[in-house]
XYZ file of C-alpha atoms in Angstrom:
560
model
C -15.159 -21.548 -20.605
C -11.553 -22.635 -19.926
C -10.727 -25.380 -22.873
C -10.136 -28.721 -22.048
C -6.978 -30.111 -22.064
C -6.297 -34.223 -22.339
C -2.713 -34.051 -21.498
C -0.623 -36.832 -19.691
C -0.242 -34.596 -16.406
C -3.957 -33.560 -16.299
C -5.021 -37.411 -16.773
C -2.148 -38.762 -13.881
C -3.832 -36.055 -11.189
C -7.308 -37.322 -12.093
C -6.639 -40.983 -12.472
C -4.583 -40.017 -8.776
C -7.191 -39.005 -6.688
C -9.857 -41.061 -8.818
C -8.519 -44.417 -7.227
C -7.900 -42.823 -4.045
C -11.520 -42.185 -3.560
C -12.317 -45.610 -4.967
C -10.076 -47.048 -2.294
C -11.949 -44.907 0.482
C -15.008 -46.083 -0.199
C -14.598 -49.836 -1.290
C -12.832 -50.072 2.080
C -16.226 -48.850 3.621
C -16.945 -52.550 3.114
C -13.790 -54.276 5.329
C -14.611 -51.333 8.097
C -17.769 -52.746 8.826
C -16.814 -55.681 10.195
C -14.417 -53.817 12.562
C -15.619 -55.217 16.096
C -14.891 -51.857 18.218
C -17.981 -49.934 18.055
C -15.868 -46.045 18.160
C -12.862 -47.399 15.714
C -15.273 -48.604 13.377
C -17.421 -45.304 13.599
C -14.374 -43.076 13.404
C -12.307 -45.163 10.679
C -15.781 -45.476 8.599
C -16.438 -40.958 8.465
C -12.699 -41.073 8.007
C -12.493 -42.554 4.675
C -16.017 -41.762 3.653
C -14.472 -37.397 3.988
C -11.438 -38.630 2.375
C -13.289 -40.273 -0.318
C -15.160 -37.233 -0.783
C -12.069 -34.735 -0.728
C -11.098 -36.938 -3.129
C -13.706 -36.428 -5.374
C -13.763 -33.254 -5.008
C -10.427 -32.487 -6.238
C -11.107 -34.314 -9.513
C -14.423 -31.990 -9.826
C -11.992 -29.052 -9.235
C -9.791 -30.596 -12.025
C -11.891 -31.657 -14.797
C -14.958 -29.340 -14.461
C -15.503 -27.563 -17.647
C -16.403 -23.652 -16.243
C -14.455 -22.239 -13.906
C -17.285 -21.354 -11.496
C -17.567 -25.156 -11.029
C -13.673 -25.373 -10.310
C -14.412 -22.714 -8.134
C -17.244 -24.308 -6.509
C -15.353 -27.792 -5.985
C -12.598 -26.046 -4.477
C -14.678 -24.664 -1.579
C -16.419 -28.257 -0.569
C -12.703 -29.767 -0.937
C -11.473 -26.667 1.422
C -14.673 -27.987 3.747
C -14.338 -31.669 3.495
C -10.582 -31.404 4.418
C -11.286 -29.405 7.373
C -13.905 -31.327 8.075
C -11.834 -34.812 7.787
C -9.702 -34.095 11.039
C -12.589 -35.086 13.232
C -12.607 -38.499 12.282
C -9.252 -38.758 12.467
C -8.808 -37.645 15.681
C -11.772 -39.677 16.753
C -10.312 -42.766 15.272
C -7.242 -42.127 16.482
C -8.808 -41.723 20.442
C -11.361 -44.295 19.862
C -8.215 -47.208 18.643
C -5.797 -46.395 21.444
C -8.426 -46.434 24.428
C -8.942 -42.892 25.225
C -11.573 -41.221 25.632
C -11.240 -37.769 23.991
C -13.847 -38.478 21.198
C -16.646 -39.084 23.884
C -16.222 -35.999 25.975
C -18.797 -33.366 25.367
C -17.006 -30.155 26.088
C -14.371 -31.365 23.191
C -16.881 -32.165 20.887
C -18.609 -29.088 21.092
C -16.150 -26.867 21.017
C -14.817 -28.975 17.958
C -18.104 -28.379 16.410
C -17.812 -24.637 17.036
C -14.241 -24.535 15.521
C -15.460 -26.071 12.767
C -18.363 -24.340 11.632
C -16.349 -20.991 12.247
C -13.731 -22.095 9.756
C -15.960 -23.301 7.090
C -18.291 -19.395 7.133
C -14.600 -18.249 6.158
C -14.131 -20.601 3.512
C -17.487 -20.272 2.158
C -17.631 -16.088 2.477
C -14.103 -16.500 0.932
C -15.582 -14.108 -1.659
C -16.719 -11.212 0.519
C -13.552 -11.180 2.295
C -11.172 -12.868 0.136
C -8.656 -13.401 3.371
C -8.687 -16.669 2.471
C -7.484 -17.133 -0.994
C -7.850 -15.744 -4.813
C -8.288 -17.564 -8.271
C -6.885 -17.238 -11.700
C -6.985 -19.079 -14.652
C -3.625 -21.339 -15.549
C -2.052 -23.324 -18.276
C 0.963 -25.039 -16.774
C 0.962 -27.856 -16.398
C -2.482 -27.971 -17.766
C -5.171 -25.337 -17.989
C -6.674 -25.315 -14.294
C -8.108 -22.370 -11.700
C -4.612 -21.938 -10.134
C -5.250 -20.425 -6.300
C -3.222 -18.309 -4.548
C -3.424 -18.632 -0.944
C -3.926 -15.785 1.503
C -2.034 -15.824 5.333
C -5.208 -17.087 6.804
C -5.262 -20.209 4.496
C -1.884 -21.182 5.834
C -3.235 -20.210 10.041
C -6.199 -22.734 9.188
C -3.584 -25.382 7.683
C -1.060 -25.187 10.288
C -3.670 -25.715 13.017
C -4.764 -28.348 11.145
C -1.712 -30.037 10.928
C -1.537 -29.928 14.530
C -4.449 -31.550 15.106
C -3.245 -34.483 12.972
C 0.076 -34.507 14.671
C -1.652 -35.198 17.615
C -3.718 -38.199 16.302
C -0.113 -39.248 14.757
C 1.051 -39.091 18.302
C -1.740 -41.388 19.902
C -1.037 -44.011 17.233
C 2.857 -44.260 17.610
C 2.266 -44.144 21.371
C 0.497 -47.249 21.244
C 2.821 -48.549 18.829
C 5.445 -48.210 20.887
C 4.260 -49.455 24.077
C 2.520 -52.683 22.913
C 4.966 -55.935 22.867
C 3.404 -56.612 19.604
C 4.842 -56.448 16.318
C 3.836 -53.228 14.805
C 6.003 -52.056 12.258
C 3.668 -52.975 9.145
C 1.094 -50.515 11.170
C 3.742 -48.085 12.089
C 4.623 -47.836 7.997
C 1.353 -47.288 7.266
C 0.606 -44.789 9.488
C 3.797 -43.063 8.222
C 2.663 -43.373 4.674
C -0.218 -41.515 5.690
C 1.747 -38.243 6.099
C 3.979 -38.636 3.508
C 1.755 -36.419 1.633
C 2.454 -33.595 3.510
C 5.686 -33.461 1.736
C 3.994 -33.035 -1.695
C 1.770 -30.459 -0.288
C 4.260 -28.132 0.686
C 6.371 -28.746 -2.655
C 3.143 -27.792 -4.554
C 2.924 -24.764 -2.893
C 6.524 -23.550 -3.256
C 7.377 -24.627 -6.546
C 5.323 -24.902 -10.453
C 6.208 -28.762 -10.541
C 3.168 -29.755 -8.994
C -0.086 -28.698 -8.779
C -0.793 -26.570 -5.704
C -3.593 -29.104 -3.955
C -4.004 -30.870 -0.980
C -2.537 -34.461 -1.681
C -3.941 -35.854 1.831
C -6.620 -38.411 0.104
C -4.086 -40.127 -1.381
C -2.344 -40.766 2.136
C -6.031 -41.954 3.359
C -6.461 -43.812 0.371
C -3.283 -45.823 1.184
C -4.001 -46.124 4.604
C -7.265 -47.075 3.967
C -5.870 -50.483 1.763
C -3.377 -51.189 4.221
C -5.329 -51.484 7.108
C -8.346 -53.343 5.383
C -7.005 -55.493 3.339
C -3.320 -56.241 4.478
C -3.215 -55.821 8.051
C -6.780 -56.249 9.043
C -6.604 -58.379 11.983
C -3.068 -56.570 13.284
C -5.120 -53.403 13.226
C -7.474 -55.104 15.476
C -5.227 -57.338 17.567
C -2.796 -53.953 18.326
C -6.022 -52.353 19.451
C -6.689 -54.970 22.002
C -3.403 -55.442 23.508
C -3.504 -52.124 23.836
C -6.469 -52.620 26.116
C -4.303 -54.466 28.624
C -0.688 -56.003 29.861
C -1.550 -59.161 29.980
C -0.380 -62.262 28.062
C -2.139 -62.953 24.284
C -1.658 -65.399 22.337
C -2.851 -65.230 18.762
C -4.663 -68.183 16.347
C -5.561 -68.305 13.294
C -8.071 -70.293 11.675
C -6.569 -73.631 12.225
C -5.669 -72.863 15.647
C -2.070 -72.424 15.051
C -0.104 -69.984 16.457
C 0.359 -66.729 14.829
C 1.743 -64.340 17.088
C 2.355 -63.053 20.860
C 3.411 -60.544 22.841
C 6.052 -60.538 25.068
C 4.025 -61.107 28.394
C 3.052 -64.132 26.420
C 6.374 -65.623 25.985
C 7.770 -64.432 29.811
C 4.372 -67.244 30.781
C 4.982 -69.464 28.305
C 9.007 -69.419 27.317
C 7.998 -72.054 25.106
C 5.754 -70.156 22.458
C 9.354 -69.362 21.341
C 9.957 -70.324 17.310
C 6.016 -71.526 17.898
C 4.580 -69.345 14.319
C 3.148 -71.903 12.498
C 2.823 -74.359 15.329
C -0.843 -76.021 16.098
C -1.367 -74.914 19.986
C -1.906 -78.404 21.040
C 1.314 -79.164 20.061
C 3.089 -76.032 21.763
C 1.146 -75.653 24.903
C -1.677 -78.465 25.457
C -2.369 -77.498 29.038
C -3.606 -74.087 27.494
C -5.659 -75.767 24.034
C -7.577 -78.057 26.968
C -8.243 -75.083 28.831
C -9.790 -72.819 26.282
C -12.207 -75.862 24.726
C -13.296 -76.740 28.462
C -16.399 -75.214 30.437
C -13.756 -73.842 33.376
C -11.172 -71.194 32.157
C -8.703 -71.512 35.215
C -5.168 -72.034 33.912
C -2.913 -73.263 36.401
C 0.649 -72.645 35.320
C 3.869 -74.611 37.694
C 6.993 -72.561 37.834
C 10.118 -72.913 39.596
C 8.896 -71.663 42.456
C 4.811 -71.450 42.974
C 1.990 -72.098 40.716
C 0.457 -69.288 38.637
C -3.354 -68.771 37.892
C -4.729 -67.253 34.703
C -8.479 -66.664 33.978
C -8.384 -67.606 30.048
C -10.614 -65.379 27.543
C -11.241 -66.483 24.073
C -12.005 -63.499 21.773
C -12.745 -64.508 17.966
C -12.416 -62.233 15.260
C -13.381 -61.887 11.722
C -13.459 -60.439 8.419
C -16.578 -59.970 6.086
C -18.193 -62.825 8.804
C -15.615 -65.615 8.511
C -13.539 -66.389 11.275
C -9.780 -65.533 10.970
C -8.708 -66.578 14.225
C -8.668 -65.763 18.038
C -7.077 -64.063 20.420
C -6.451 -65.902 23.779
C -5.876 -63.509 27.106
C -4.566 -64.522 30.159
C -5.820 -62.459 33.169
C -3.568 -63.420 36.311
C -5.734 -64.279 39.358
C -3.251 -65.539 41.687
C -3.807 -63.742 44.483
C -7.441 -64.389 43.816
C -7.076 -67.825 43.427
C -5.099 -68.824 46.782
C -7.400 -66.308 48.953
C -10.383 -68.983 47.630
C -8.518 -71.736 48.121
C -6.905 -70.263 51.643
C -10.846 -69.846 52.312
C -12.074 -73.075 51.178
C -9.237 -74.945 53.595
C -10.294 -72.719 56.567
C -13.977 -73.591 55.580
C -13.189 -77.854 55.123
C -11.253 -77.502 58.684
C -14.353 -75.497 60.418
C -16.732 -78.011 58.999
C -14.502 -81.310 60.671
C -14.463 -78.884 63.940
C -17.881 -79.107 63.319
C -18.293 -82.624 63.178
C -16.005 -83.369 65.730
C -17.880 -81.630 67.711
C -20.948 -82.322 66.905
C -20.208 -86.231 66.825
C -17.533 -86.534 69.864
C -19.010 -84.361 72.364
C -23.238 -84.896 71.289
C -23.178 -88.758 71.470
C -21.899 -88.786 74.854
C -24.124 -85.843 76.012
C -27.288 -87.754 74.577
C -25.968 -90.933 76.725
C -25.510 -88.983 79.797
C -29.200 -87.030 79.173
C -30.577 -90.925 78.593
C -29.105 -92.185 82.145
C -29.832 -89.429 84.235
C -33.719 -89.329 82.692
C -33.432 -93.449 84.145
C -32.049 -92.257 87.212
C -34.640 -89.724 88.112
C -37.144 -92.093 87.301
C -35.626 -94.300 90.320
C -34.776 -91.660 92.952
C -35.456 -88.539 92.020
C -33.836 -85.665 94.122
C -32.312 -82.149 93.085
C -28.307 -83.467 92.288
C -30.349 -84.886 89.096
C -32.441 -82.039 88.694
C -28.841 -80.349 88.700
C -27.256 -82.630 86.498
C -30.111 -81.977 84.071
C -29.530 -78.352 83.953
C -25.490 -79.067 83.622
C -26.609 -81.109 80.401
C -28.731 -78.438 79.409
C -26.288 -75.837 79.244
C -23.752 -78.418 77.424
C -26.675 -78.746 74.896
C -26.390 -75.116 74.469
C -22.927 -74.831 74.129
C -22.017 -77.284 71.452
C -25.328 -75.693 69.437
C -24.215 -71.886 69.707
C -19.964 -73.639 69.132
C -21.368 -75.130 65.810
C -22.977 -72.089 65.063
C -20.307 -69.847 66.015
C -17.521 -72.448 63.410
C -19.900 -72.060 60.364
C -21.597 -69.114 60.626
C -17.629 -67.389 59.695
C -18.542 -68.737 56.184
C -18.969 -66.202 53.479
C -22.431 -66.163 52.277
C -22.861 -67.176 48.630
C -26.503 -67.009 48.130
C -29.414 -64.034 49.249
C -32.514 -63.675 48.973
C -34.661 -60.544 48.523
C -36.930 -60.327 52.359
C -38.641 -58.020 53.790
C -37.023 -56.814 57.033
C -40.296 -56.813 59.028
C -41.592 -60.442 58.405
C -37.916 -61.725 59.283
C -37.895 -59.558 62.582
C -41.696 -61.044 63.555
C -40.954 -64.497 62.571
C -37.705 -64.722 64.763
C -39.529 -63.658 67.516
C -42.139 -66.152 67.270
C -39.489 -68.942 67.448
C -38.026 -67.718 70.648
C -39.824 -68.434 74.451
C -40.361 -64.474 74.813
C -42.625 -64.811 77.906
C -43.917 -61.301 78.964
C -41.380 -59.662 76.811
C -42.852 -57.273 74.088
C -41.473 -56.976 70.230
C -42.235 -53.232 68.259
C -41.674 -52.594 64.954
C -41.149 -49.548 64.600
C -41.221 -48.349 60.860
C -42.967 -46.789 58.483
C -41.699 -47.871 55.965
C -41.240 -51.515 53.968
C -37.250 -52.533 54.176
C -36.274 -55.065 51.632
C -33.150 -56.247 52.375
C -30.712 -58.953 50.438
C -29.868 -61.359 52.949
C -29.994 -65.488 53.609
C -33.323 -65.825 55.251
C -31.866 -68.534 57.658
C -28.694 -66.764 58.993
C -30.422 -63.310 59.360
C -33.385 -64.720 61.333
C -30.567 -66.168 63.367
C -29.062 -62.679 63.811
C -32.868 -61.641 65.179
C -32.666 -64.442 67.234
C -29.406 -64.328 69.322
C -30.191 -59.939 69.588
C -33.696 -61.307 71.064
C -32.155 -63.956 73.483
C -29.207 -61.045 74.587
C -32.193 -58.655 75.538
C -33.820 -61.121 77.528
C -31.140 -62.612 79.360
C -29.591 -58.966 80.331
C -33.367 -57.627 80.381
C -35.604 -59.756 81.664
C -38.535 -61.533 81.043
C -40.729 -57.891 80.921
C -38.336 -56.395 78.435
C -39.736 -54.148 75.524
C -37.686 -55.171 71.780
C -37.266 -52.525 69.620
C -36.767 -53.367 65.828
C -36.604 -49.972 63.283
C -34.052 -48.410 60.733
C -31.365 -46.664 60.927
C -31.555 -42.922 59.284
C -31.380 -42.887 55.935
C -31.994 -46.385 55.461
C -28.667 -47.208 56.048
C -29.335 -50.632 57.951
C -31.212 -51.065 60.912
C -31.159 -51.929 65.043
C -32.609 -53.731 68.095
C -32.564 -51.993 71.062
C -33.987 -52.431 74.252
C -35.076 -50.775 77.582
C -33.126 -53.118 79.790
C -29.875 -52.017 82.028
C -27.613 -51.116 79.013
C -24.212 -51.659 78.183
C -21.202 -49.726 79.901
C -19.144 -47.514 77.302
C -16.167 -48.657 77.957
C -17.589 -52.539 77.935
C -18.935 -52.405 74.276
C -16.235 -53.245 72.308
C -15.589 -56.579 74.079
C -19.321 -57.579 74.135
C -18.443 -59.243 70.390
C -15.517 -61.282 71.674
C -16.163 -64.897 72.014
C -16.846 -66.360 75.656
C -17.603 -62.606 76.998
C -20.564 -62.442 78.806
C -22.104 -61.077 82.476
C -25.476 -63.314 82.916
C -24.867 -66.168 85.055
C -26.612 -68.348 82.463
C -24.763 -66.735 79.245
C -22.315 -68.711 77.028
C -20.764 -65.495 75.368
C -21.899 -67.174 71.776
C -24.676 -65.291 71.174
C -23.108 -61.556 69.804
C -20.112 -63.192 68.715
C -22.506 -65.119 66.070
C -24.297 -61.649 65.243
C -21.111 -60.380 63.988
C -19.975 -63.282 61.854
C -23.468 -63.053 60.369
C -23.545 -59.296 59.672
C -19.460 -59.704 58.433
C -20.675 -62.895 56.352
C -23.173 -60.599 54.497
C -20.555 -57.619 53.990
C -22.261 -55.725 57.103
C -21.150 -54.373 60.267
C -22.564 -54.132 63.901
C -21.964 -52.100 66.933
C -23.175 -51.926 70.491
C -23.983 -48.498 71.609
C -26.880 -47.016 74.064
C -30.863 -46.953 73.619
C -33.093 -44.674 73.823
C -34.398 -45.622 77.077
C -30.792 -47.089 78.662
C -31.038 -50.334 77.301
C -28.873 -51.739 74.904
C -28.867 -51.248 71.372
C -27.486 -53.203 68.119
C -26.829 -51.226 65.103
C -26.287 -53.257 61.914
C -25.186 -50.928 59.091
C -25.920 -52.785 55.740
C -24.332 -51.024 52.442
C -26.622 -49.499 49.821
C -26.625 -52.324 47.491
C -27.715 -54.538 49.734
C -31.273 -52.885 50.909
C -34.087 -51.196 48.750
C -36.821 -48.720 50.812
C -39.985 -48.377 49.560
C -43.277 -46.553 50.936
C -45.947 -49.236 53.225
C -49.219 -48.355 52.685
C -49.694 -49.692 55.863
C -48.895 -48.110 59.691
C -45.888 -49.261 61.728
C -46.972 -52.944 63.107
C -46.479 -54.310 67.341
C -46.215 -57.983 67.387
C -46.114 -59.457 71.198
């Protein structure tokens, strides 16, 4: 039984690491309301092992045997080893890596671990680790006397903290944030290192790991002086972009220097309400649309606006507002949306200058061959005909290069049938060929127009006898129309898209030109290449996102 002492030095160490592990664990509480799923798991282990080294090292103080010293000593030796892996996983978890989630690491980790821990606990049997005697400077105690591979296991610790050390001050650095409260702390962390080496080269201080007490005053800092910096760092971090922070009132509380290069005048703004400093952004973030547009010297800038609150024990603290630039985003919509308004007044122009006088002309000659009918009316009627045709595959044609905003989930075979049935197919023949049933992600109307103009090419190069082929393409990557008519020369294919392009006599070199602004509208392509028989054939590749295959339970269908 080693006697108890009460002395001043005895009572400092235990009231030391006492409120260190009272620190780690009240500030269990503040960690849980961390919003990052990994820094809050890391940070919480962190303190919860440092709480427990910390109790373990008054347990190797103020035991009253020395087998229990003894016996503290070993779980402090295995909590402290053990305490690196939260570290490091906070630490890879708060600056946006991803070290702590890959599984090779973590297992090797685990393997490290356990290895060093059987030589702690066999310390014993082997006693490479360290030895034990009894003391009575500066107190009675179980003085220890460590062994080479005590100080191998300690210096690769150290290491391992160094690292985690490293990714903090990285992030540190690079953030335009104000960091240096964060950067003390994190320095105040290691500062016992310092005492650990001067315990174990000198008799002034016990020779113990003083690491707890770094934790412990981490642990304060961080929950309950710079909470929200801890989290705001973390988060601009995350990205480049401009943030301005809020606090509860709204007011301006900090920003980072992307920030103030957007909005010069957030400068000497702490303190300021943000409808007072920048209205244009306060309208913007309590509206339903979160486009910011900014007016510079030069051009306008475009910022998708992201309000992300944050909190402590469930009350609000403040908000953090991001500013994503879209630009380039922005003026390709609006570039789109012009092109779109000018295609729809082609459109009407069209429709209304060249129609109205086409429907007068159809009226008269109708009158006309009612009073003297001979063939120069019958061939006026066929000119107006093909004018009909025209200005209805010219509208199609100017809105049919609109992007397509809304699909629907069809099945391939109904929308091939149906087409056909809305054409005059005389004699021709339609096969589906497939075994399988193709749902496809399309909009019903402009993809039973794609059937449609592919049916009218085949008959108009085919004739009326022509067999249609509709199937998929290998792997159910799209699918084709094909047919046993004269074919396509090789060296003719690629122009058979361009507008105006056609050999029939009564073509208006529309029709393929729409197919491709339908299959490019849905994010598809086409190409003409050779059928199985000589005809032509239509490939439309459609990407995998866009199509789901699934097994008929019925046999391939032949609609005529």
């Amino acid at each position: 039984m080693l006697e108890q002492s009460q002395s001043l030095p005895e009572f400092a160490y235990l009231l030391l690491f006492g409120i260190s592990a009272l620190c780690c664990f009240v500030s269990l509480h503040r960690v849980a309301s961390i919003e990052h799923d990994d820094t809050r798991r890391g940070l919480y282990w962190l303190l919860l092992a440092s709480g427990g080294w910390a109790v373990s090292h008054v347990g190797y103080l103020a035991a009253p045997t020395m087998g229990l010293q003894y016996a503290f000593f070993v779980i402090g030796l295995c909590i402290g080893i053990a305490a690196v892996g939260p570290w490091l996983y906070f630490c890879s978890a708060y600056t946006g890596r991803s070290l702590h989630r890959n599984g090779t690491v973590r297992r090797v980790a685990i393997g490290v671990f356990l290895v060093i821990v059987a030589l702690k606990v066999t310390n014993p049997i082997h006693g490479w680790y360290f030895s034990a005697e009894p003391a009575t400077f500066p107190f009675p105690y179980l003085e220890i006397h460590h062994e080479p591979l005590h100080w191998v296991v300690m210096a690769f610790a150290y290491a391992l903290s160094f690292v985690g050390f490293f990714m903090l001050l990285e992030l540190f650095v690079r953030v335009s944030f104000d960091t240096r409260p964060l950067f003390a702390l994190v320095a105040l962390t290691g500062v016992p290192v310092v005492f650990d080496v001067f315990g174990a080269v000198s008799t002034v201080l016990v020779d113990i790991t003083y690491s707890p007490v770094g934790v412990a005053a981490f642990a304060v800092g961080v929950c309950y002086v710079h909470f929200d910096r801890l989290q705001l760092v973390r988060m601009a971090g995350e990205t480049d972009d401009p943030v301005i922070i809020l606090d509860d009132r709204d007011r301006v509380r900090d920003y980072n220097a992307a920030a103030l290069e957007s909005f010069p005048s957030l400068v000497d703004s702490i303190g300021t309400p943000l409808e007072e400093q920048l209205p244009t952004v306060s309208s913007t973030i309590e509206s339903s649309d979160p486009l910011l547009e900014t007016v510079d010297a030069t051009e306008p800038t475009f910022y998708r606006v992201s309000v992300n609150p944050f909190s402590a024990d469930r009350t609000r603290i403040g908000r953090a507002i991001s500013f994503t630039d879209v630009t380039s985003r922005e003026r390709y919509r609006r570039k789109l949306e012009a092109k779109n308004e000018r295609l729809e007044e082609f459109a009407g122009v069209v429709s209304h200058d060249l129609r109205n006088p086409l429907t007068i002309a159809q009226g008269r000659t109708q009158l006309a061959i009612a009073e003297a009918d001979t063939d120069h009316l019958d061939a006026v009627v066929d000119a107006h005909d093909r004018m009909e045709v025209l200005i209805d595959e010219l509208l199609s044609l100017a809105r049919e290069g609109n992007s397509i905003d809304e699909v629907e989930r069809l099945d391939l075979s109904t929308v091939a049938r149906r087409s056909w049935e809305m054409i005059d197919a005389g004699r021709a023949e339609l096969v589906l060929e497939t075994d399988r049933e193709v749902a496809i992600e399309a909009d019903p109307e402009r993809l039973r127009q794609l059937f449609e103009n592919l049916y009218r090419n085949a008959l108009e190069h085919g004739g009326r006898d022509v067999t249609v082929v509709v199937g998929e393409l290998p792997d159910g990557a799209g699918f084709f129309v094909e047919d046993d008519g004269t074919g396509i020369a090789p060296e003719r294919r690629s122009e058979v898209f361009d507008t105006g392009y056609t050999t029939a006599s009564n073509g208006t070199g529309f029709g393929l030109p729409i197919v491709e602004e339908i299959a490019t509208g849905h994010g598809w392509t086409v190409r003409a290449t050779a059928g199985r028989d000589g005809g032509a054939r239509f490939e439309v590749a459609v990407p995998p996102d866009s199509r789901t295959v699934a097994r008929s339970t019925s046999p391939p269908s032949e609609e005529t």
